[in-house]
Amino acid sequence: MKDELKRRVYEANMLLPKYGLITFTWGNVSEREGDVVAIKPSGVEYDALRPEDIVLVGMDGSILEDGLNPSSDLETHLELYRNFEGVAGITHTHSEWATSWAQAGMDIPAAGTTHADYIYGDVPCTRGLTPGEIRGAYELNTGKVIVETFAGLDPLAVPCVLVKNHGPFTWGASAAESVRNAVVLEQIAKMAFVGRTLQGGGPERMPQSLLDKHYLRKHGKNAYYGQKK
Ligand SMILES: [Zn+2]
C-alpha cells in the first residue's frame, strides 16, 4: 500500500544527511497524499532507514499499518497539514544556523536576493510555548504556535518558520520541496548571521522593491524565471 509515497518520503529523508542538515536522528520529513501522511519512524538512524520503514498515518494520527512508531513530531506535522492549504510536504531539522536564530528567538530578515528567490519576507520566529503548552500536548501545541505565527502570512510564500528555542520547520508542495526549502533556509540563516556580524548588528533588510523583483519573477502569475513548462 502506498509504496510510491513511502519511497518518496524515504528519499526525501535521505537528503537530510546528504545536505548536512542532520546530526544523529534529529530530523524528519513527511508527505501528505489525500488523507494519508507518510513520515519517518521515530529514532531510526539514517543509514539503517529503509523505504518500508516509513510510517503511514491518517490525518488524526491513527497508524494505518503494523510497523514502527512514527516520528515524535508527527502531531506538529499533522497540525500544519490541517491548517496550511496546498502544503503536502514538511521537513523538520535542527540544522545549525537556522537553529541558532531559533535559539536567539529572532526572525531572519530578508537581507538579499538568495532569500528573496524562495521566501517572500522575513522568516518568522514563533513565541515561546507556555509551561502549560509544554506540559500538555507538546508536539500538537508546537504546531498550533506555528499556525498562530502565520495569522496574516501566506505559508506558500513564506515556506518556513523558526520555533523559538527549538529549530526550523519548512514545507512545500512535496516532501522533496520541503527539503529544498530546508537547505535554502540553512544557507540564508548563515548568510544573514554573517551579514549581521559584519555590520555590527544588521543586516539591514533589503529594499522591498528588490524583494518583490526576485520573489515575483520566480513565483506568481507573471513569473518569468527559468524555462517555460
Ligand atoms: Zn526538533
CSV table of N, CA and C and ligand atoms in Angstrom, one decimal, residues 26-28 73 92-94 138 166-169, ligand 1:
chain,number,residue,atom,x,y,z
A,26,TRP,N,18.1,13.7,14.5
A,26,TRP,CA,17.4,14.9,14.8
A,26,TRP,C,16.7,15.5,13.6
A,27,GLY,N,15.7,14.9,13.1
A,27,GLY,CA,15.0,15.5,11.9
A,27,GLY,C,14.1,14.5,11.3
A,28,ASN,N,13.2,15.0,10.5
A,28,ASN,CA,12.2,14.1,9.9
A,28,ASN,C,11.5,14.9,8.8
A,73,ASP,N,7.5,13.9,16.3
A,73,ASP,CA,7.0,15.3,15.8
A,73,ASP,C,5.8,15.1,14.9
A,92,HIS,N,11.5,18.9,9.2
A,92,HIS,CA,12.0,19.4,10.5
A,92,HIS,C,13.4,19.0,10.7
A,93,THR,N,14.3,19.9,11.0
A,93,THR,CA,15.7,19.6,11.3
A,93,THR,C,16.1,20.5,12.5
A,94,HIS,N,17.3,20.2,13.0
A,94,HIS,CA,17.9,21.1,14.0
A,94,HIS,C,19.2,21.6,13.3
A,138,TYR,N,2.5,18.6,23.8
A,138,TYR,CA,3.6,19.5,23.4
A,138,TYR,C,3.8,19.6,21.8
A,166,HIS,N,13.9,26.1,19.7
A,166,HIS,CA,13.9,24.7,19.2
A,166,HIS,C,14.6,24.7,17.8
A,167,GLY,N,13.9,25.0,16.7
A,167,GLY,CA,14.5,24.9,15.4
A,167,GLY,C,13.5,25.1,14.3
A,168,PRO,N,14.0,24.9,13.1
A,168,PRO,CA,13.2,25.2,11.9
A,168,PRO,C,12.2,24.1,11.5
A,169,PHE,N,11.1,24.5,10.9
A,169,PHE,CA,10.2,23.6,10.1
A,169,PHE,C,10.1,24.3,8.7
B,1,ZN,ZN,13.1,19.1,16.9
